[in-house]
Coordinates of C-alpha atoms and ligand atoms in Angstrom, one line a residue:
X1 CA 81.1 92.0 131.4
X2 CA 81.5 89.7 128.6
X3 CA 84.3 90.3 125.9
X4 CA 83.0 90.5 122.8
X5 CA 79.2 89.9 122.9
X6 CA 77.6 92.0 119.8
X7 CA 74.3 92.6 120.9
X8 CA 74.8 93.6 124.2
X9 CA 75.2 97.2 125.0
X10 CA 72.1 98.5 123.2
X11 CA 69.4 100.6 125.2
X12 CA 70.0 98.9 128.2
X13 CA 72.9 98.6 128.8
X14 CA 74.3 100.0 132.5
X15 CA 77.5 101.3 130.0
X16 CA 75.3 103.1 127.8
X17 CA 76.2 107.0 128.1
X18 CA 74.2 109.1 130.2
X19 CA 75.7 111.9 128.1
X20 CA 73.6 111.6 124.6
X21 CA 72.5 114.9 124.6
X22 CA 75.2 116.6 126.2
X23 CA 77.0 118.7 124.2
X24 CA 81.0 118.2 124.3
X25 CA 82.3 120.2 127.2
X26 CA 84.2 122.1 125.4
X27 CA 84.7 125.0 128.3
X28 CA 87.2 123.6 129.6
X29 CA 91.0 123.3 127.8
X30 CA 91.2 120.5 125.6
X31 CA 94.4 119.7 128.0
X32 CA 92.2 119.2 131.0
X33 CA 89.6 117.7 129.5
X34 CA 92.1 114.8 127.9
X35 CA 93.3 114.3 131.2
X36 CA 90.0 113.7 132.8
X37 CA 89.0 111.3 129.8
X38 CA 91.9 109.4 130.6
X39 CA 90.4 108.3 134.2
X40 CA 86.9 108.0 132.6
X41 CA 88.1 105.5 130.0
X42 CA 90.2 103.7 132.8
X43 CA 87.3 103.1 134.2
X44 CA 85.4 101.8 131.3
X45 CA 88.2 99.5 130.1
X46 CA 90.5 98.9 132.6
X47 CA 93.9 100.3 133.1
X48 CA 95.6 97.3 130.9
X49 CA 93.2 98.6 127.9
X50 CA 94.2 102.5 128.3
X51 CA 97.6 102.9 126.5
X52 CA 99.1 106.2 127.2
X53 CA 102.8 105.8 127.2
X54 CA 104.8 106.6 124.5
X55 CA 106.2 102.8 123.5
X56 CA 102.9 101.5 123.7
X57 CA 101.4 104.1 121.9
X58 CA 103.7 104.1 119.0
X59 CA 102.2 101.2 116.8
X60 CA 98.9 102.4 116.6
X61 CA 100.2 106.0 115.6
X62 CA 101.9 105.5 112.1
X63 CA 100.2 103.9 109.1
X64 CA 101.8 100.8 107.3
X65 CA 103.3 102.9 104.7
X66 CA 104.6 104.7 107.0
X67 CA 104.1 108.0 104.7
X68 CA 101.4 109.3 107.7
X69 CA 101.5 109.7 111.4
X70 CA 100.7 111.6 114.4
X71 CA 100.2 111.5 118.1
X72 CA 97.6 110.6 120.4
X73 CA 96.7 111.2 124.2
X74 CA 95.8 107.4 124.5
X75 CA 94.5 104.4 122.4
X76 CA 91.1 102.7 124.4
X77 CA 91.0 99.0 123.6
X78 CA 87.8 98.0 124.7
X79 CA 86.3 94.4 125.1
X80 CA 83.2 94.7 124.0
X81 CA 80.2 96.9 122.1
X82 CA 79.0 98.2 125.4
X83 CA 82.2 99.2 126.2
X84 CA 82.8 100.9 122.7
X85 CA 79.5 102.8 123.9
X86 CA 81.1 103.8 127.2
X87 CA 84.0 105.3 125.1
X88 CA 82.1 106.9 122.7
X89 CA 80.1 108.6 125.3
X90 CA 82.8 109.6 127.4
X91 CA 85.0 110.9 124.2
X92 CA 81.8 112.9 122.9
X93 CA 81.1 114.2 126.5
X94 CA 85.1 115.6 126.7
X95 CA 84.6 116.6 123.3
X96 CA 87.7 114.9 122.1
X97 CA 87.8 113.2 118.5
X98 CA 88.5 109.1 118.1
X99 CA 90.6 107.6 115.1
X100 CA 89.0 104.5 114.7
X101 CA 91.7 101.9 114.2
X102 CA 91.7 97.5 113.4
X103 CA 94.6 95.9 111.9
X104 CA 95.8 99.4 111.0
X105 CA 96.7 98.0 107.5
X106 CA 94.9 100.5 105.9
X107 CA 96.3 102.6 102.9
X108 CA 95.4 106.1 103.0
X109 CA 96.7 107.2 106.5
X110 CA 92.6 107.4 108.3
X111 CA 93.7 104.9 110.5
X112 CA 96.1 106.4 112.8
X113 CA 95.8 110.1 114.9
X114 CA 96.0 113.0 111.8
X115 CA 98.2 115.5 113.8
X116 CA 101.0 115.8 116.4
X117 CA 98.4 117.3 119.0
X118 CA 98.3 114.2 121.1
X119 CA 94.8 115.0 122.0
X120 CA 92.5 112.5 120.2
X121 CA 92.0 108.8 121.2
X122 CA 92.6 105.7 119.3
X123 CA 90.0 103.2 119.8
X124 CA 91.8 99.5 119.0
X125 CA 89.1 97.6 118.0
X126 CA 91.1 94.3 117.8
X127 CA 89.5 92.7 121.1
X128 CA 86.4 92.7 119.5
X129 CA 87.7 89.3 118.3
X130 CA 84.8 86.9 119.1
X131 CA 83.4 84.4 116.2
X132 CA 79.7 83.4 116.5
X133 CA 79.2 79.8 115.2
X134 CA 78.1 79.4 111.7
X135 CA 74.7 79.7 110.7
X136 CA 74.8 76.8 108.0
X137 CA 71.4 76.8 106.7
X138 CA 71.6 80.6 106.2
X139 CA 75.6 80.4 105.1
X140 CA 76.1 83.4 107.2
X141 CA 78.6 84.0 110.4
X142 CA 78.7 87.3 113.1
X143 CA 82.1 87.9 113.7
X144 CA 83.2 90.8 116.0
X145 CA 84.9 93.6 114.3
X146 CA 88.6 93.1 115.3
X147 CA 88.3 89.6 114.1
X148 CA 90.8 89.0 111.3
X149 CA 90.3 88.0 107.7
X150 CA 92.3 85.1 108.0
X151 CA 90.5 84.1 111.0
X152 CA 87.2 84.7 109.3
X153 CA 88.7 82.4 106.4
X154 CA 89.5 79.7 108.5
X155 CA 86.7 79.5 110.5
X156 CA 84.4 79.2 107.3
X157 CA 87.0 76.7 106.0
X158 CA 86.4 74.6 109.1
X159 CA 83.0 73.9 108.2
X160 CA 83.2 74.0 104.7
X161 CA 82.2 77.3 103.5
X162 CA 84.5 80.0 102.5
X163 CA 84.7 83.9 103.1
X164 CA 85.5 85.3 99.6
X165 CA 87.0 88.6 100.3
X166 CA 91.0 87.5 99.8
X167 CA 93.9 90.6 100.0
X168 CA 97.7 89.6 101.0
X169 CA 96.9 92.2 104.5
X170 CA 94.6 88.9 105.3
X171 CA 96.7 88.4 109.2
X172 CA 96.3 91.7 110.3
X173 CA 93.5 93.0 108.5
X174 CA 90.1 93.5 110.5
X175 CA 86.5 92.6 109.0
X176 CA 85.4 96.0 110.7
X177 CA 88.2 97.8 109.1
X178 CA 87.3 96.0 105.6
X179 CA 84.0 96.8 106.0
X180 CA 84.8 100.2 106.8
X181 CA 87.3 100.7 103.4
X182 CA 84.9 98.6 101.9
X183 CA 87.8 96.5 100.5
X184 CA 88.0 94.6 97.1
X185 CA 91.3 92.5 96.9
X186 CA 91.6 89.7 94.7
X187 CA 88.6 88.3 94.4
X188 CA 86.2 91.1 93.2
X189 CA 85.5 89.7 89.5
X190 CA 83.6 86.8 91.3
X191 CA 82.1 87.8 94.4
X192 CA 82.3 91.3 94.3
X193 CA 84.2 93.6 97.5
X194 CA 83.0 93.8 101.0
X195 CA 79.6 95.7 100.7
X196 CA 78.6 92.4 98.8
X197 CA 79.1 90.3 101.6
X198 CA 77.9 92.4 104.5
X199 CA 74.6 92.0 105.4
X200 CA 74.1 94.0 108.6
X201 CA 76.5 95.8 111.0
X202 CA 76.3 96.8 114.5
X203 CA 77.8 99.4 115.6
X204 CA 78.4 103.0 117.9
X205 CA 77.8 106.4 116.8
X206 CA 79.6 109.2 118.2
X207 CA 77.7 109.7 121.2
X208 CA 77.7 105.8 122.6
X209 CA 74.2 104.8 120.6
X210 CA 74.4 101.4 119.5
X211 CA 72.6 100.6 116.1
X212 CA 72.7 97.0 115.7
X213 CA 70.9 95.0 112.4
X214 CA 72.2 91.3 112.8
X215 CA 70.1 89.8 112.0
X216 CA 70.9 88.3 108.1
X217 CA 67.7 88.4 106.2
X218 CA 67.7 88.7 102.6
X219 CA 64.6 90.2 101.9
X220 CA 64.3 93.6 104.7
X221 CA 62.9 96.6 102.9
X222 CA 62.7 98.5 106.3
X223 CA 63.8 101.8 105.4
X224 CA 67.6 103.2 105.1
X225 CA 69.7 100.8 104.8
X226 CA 72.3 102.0 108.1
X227 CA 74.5 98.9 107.6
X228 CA 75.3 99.6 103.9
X229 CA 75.7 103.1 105.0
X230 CA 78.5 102.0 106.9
X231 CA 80.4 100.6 104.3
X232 CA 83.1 103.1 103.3
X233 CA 82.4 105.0 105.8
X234 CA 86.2 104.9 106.7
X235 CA 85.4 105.4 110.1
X236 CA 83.4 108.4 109.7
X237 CA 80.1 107.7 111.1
X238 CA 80.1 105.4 113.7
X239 CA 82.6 102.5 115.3
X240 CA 81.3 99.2 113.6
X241 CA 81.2 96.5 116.2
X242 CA 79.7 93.4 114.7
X243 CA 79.1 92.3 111.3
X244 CA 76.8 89.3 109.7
X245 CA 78.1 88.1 106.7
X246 CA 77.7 86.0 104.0
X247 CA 79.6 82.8 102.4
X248 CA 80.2 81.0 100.1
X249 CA 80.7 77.3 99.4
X250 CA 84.3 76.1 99.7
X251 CA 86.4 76.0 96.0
X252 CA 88.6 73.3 97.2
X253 CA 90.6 73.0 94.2
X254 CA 92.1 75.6 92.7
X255 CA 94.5 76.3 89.7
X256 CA 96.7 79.3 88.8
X257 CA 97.7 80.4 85.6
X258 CA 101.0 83.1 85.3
X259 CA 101.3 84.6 81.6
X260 CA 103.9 86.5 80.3
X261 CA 102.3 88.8 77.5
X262 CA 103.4 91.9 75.2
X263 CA 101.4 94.4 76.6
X264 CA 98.8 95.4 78.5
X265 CA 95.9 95.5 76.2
X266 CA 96.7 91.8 75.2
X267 CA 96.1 91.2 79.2
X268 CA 92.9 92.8 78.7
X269 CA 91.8 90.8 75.7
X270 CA 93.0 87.8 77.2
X271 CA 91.0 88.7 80.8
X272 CA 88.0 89.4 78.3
X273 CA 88.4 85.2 76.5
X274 CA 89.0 83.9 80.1
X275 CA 85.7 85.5 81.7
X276 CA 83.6 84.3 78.5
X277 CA 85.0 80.6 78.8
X278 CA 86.0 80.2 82.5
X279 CA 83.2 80.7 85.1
X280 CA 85.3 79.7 87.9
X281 CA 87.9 82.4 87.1
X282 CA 88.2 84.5 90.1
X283 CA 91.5 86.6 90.1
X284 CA 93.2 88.4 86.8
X285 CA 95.9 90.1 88.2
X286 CA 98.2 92.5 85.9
X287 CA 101.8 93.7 87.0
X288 CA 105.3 94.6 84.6
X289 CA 108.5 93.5 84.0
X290 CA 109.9 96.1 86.4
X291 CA 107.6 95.2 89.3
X292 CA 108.5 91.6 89.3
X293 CA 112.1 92.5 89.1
X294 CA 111.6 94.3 92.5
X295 CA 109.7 91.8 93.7
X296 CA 112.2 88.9 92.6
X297 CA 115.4 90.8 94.7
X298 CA 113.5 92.0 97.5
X299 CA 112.1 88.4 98.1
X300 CA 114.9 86.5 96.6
X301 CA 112.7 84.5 94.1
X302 CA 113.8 83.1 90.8
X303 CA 112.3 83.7 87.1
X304 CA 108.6 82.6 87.0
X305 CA 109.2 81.8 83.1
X306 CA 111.8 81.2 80.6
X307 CA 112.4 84.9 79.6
X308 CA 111.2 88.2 80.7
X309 CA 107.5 89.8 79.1
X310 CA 106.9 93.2 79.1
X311 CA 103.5 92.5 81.3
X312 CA 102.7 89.6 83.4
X313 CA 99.0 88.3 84.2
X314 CA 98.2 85.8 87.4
X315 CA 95.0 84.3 86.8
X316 CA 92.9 81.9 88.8
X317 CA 89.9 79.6 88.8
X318 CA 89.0 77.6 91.5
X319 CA 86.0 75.3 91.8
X320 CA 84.2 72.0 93.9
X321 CA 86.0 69.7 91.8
X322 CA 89.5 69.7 90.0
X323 CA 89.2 72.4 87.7
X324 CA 92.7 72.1 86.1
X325 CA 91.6 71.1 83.0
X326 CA 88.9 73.7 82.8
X327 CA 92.1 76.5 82.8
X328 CA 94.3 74.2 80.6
X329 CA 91.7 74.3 77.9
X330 CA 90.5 78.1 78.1
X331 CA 94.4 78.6 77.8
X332 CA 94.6 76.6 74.1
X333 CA 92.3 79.1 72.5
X334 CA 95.0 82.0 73.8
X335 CA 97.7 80.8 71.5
X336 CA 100.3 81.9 73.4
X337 CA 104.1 80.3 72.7
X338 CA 104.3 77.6 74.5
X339 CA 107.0 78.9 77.4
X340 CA 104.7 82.0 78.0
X341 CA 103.0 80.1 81.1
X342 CA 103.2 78.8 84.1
X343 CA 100.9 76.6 85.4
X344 CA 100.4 76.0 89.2
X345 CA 97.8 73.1 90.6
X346 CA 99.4 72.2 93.5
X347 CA 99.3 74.7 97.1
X348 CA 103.0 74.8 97.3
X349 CA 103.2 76.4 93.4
X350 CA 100.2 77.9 93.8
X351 CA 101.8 80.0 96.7
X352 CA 105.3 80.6 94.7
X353 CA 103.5 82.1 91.7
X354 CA 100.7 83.9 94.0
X355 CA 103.9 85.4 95.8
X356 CA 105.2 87.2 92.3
X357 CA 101.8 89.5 92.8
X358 CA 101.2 89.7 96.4
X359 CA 104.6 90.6 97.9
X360 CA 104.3 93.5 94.8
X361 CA 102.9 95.9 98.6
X362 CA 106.2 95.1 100.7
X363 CA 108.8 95.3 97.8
X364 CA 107.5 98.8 97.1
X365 CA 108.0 99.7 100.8
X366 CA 111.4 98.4 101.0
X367 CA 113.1 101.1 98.5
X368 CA 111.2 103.7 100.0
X369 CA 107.9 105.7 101.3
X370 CA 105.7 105.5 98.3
X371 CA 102.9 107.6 97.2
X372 CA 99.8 105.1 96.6
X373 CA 97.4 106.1 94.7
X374 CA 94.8 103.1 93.9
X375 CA 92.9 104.1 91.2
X376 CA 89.9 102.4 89.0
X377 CA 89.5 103.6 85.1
X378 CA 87.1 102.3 82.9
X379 CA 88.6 99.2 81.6
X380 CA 88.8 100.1 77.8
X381 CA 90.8 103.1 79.0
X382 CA 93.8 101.4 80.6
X383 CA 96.5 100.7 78.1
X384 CA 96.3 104.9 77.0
X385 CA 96.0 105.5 80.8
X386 CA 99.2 103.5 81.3
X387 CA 100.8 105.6 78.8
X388 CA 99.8 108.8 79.5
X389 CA 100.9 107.9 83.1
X390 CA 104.8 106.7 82.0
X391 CA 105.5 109.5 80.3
X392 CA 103.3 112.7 83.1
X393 CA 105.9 110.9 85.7
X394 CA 108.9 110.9 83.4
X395 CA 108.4 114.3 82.3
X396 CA 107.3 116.1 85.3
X397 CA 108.5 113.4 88.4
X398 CA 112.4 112.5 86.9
X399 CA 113.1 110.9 90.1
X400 CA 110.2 108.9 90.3
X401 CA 110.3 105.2 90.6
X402 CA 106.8 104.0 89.4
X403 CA 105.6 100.6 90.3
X404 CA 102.5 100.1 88.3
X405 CA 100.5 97.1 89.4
X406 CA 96.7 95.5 90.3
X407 CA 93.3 94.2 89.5
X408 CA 92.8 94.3 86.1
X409 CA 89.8 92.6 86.1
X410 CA 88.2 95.2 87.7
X411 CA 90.0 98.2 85.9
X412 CA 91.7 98.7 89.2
X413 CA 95.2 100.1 89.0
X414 CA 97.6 100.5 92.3
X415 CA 100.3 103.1 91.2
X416 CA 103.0 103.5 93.7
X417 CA 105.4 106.0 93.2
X418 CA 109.1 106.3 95.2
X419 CA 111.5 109.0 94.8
X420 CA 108.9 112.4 95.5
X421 CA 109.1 113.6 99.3
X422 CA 106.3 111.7 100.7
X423 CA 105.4 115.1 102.1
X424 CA 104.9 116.9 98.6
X425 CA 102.0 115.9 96.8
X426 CA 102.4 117.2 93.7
X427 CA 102.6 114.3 92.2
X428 CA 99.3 112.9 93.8
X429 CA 97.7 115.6 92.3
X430 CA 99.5 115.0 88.9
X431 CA 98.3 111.5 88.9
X432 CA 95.1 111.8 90.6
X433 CA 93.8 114.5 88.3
X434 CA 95.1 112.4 85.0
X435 CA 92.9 109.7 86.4
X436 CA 90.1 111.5 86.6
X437 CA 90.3 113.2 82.9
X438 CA 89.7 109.4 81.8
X439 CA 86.4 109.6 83.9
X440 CA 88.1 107.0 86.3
X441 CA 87.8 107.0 89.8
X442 CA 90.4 108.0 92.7
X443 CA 89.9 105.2 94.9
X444 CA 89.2 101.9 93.9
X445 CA 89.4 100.2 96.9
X446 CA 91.5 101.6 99.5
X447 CA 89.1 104.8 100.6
X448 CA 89.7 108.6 100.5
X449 CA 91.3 109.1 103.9
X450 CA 93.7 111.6 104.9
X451 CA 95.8 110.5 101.3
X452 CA 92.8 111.8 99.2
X453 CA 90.6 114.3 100.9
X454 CA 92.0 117.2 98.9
X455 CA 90.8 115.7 95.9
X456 CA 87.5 114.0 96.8
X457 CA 86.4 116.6 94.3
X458 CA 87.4 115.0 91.2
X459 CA 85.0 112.2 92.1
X460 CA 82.5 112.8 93.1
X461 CA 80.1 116.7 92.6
X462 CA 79.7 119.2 95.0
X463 CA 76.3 118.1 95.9
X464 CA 77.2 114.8 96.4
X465 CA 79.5 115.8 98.8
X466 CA 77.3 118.2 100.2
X467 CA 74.8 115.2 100.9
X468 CA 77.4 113.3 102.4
X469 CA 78.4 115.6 104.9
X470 CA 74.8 116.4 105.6
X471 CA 75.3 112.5 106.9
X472 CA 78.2 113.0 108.6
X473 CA 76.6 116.0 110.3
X474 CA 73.7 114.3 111.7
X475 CA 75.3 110.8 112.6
X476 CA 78.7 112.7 114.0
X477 CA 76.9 116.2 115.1
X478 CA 80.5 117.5 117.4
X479 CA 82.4 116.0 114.1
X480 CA 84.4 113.7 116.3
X481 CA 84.9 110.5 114.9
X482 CA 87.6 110.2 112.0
X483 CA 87.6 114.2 111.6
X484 CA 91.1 114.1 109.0
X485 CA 89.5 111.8 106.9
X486 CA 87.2 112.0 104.1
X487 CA 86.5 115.5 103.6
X488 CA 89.2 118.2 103.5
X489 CA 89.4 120.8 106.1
X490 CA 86.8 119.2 107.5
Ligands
LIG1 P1 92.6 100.0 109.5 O1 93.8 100.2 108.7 O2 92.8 99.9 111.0 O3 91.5 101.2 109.3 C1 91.2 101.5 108.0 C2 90.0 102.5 108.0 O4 88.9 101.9 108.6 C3 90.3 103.7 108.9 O5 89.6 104.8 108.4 C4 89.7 103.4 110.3 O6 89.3 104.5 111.0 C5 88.5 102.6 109.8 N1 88.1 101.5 110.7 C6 88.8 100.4 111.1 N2 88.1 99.6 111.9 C7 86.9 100.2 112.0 C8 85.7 99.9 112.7 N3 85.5 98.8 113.5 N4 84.6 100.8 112.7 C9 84.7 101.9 111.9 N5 85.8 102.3 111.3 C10 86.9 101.4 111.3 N6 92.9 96.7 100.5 C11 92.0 96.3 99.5 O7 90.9 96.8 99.4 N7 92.4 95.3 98.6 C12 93.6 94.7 98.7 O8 94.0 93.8 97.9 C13 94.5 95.1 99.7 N8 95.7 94.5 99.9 C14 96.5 94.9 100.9 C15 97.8 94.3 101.0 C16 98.7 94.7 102.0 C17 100.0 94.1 102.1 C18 98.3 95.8 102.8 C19 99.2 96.3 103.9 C20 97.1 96.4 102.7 C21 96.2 96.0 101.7 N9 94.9 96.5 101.6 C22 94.1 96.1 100.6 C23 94.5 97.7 102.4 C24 93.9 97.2 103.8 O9 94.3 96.0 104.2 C25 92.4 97.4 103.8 O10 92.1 98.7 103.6 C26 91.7 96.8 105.0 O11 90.3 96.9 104.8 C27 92.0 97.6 106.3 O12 91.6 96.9 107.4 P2 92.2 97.2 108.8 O13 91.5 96.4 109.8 O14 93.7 97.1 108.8 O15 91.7 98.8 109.0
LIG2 C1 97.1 95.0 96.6 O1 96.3 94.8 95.7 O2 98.1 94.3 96.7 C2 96.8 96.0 97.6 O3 95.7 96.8 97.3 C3 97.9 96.7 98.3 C4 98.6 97.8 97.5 O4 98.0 98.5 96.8 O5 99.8 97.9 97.7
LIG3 ZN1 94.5 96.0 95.7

């Protein structure tokens, strides 16, 4: 069997489950029927692709934040879309439930098993690693699931397009799993998050049926849209497999602005000038003086400016052609004193004063196991949301460290809070109901999960989510795939 080939593994397929209608076989004690799943998936994927010990399990069962784990029987690495059909079947057959799981970088805790049962599977997508070539007329690419972001990037790079969707998690993170969080990162104000760039998935549902729509054409009014379904579907609905997406041209040159300001509602009137007289600009990133104080001593960095500011704004264009004077001169009409910038042209500065935002995630990490809670409010609303926030944690969370940072441009906060037992979340609710007074929404970019399920209420109404698990229902009838994550209780 080939590794990696999307497309193959559809209706005929010798993999494909003989078990589509067969309801779990759930008789027998989910002990037993683990065990037997164990030889079934050995034989699917080969013992070297079944982890069952302990060691080998333990990376795949605890999140990056490390705030959620669990335990699993086994995690199935398989090699291919027919072989993610073979497990599916076999897993809805057994009638035991699958955590979907890529570069396991994701932030709400859906990626990894949601109890210390030890009875569900893991299914490691990462071997699903396989880069078609690029379609240059069409500026599109397949790309297996488990294929990295970076490796996405650089493949466009090599023949001179680019892949748009940029986050810091870029070495580990999966283009299955982004499609699945549908993931924004720092690039949103100019191309827009993952279900912008994906224009058809493959992938398994629960019982081993592949649904595959790689095709890439722009115009396809053919009835629901499954791949777009897909997106955010944190792992819900089906095991994506493949995914055609779209690029851009390469930006070459790029330039990077960092500004020390006052306050956060001069970062948004100055994201508001830069948008009217920079088309290029695609990041406008806000953090504070406290965050880049972490971020300084936990990666040994010196000052980015002359003196501290209150709030700090990284903005970038980028462009075909040396756009450096394009910044410069959108910059004049800011009047800002003289020392409140720094300007970087060059990849090595570029880097340094990209490395004040992006190593914001690990300097968090390193004093502790914080509660994230990525949040969106409407735009207008974030300097009295930012205040109202300071003083809920002070008053209520004493202990709290907040770390208050994100994508301004897009009205996305990420508050990370350190000091509350990762176990209570009290203050989740605190902050999570708070956002949602301001009509905001609870999850930006990072997905519901396990983190948010109690709460999906806030966001969305109880007939939405009585439409979406309708969905879930008839995609994932036996409830199998993801089952922690999404809904609560569910
Ligand atoms: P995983 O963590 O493995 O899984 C995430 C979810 O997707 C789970 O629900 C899982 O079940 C499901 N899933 C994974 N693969 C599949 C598949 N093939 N089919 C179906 N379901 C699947 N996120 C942003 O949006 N913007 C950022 O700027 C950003 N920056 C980050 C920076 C750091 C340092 C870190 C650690 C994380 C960051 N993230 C960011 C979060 C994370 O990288 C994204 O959520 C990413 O999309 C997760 O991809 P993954 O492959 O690691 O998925
Ligand atoms: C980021 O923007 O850096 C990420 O979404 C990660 C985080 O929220 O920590
Ligand atoms: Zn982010």
């Amino acid at each position: 069997m080939n590794s990696s080939d999307h497309n193959h593994g559809g209706p005929t397929s010798p993999l494909r489950p003989a078990a589509r209608h067969a309801s779990p076989g759930a008789t027998l004690p989910l002990a037993v029927r683990v065990e037997a799943l164990e030889e079934d998936l050995v034989g699917i994927v080969g013992r070297p692709n079944v982890l069952s010990d302990a060691e080998l399990r333990a990376p795949y069962e605890v999140d990056w934040t490390r705030r959620f784990a669990g335990r699993c029987a086994m995690v199935a690495r398989p090699g291919s879309t027919a072989e993610v059909a073979a497990v599916l079947a076999a897993c809805c057959a057994r009638g035991v439930s699958v955590v979907p799981q890529g570069g396991n970088t994701g932030l709400v805790g859906a990626s990894v098993p949601p109890d210390d049962s030890g009875t569900c599977v893991v299914v490691s997508t990462r071997r699903l690693s396989k880069i078609d070539p690029i379609d240059k007329a069409a500026s599109q690419v397949t790309v297996g699931a488990g294929v990295t972001l970076a490796a996405l990037q650089n493949a466009a790079a090599a023949e001179g397009f680019a892949f748009p969707v940029d986050l810091a998690a870029r070495d580990s993170a999966t283009v299955g799993g982004m499609v699945a969080t549908n993931a924004g990162g720092l690039h949103v104000i100019r191309y827009g998050a993952m279900r912008q760039r994906v224009l058809g998935v493959e992938a398994v549902l629960a019982d081993g049926t592949v649904i595959s729509h790689l095709g890439g054409l722009l115009k396809d009014n053919t009835g629901y849209d499954l791949s777009q379904l897909l997106v955010g579907s944190e792992g819900t609905l089906a095991i994506i497999t493949a995914i055609r997406v779209s690029l851009v041209p390469e930006t070459p040159h790029r330039a990077v602005a960092l500004l020390g300001l006052e306050s956060t509602s001069r970062a948004l009137d100055v994201i508001d000038k830069l948008r009217a007289n920079l088309p290029g600009l695609q990041a406008a990133e806000l953090f504070f003086e406290d965050g880049l104080a972490l971020v300084r001593s936990h990666a040994r960095l010196g000052p980015p400016l002359a003196r501290a500011y209150p709030v700090y704004l990284l903005v970038e264009v980028a462009g075909r052609v040396d756009c450096t004077d394009d910044l410069l001169n959108a910059l004049t009409v800011l009047d800002l004193p003289e020392d409140a910038a720094a300007i970087g042209v060059d990849t090595s500065t570029v880097t340094k004063l990209w490395e004040y935002r992006e190593r914001h995630t690990e300097a968090v990490s390193a004093i502790g196991i914080p509660h994230k809670l990525d949040v969106t409010l409407p735009q207008s609303h974030l300097p009295r949301f930012e205040k109202d926030l300071r003083s809920l944690l002070a008053g209520r969370f004493p202990e709290a460290t907040l770390v208050l940072f994100g994508h301004a441009g897009d009205g996305n906060l990420h508050v990370n809070v350190v000091g509350p037992d990762p176990n209570d979340d009290a203050v989740d609710e605190a902050v999570l109901t708070l956002v949602a007074s301001f009509g905001g929404s609870i999850s930006a970019e990072h997905g519901i999960g396990r983190a948010k399920a109690r709460w999906l209420g806030l966001s969305r109404s109880a007939s939405e989510i009585t439409a979406m698990k309708a969905i879930k229902a008839a995609l994932d009838p036996y409830g199998i795939l993801n089952p922690a994550a999404l809904f609560a209780g569910a």
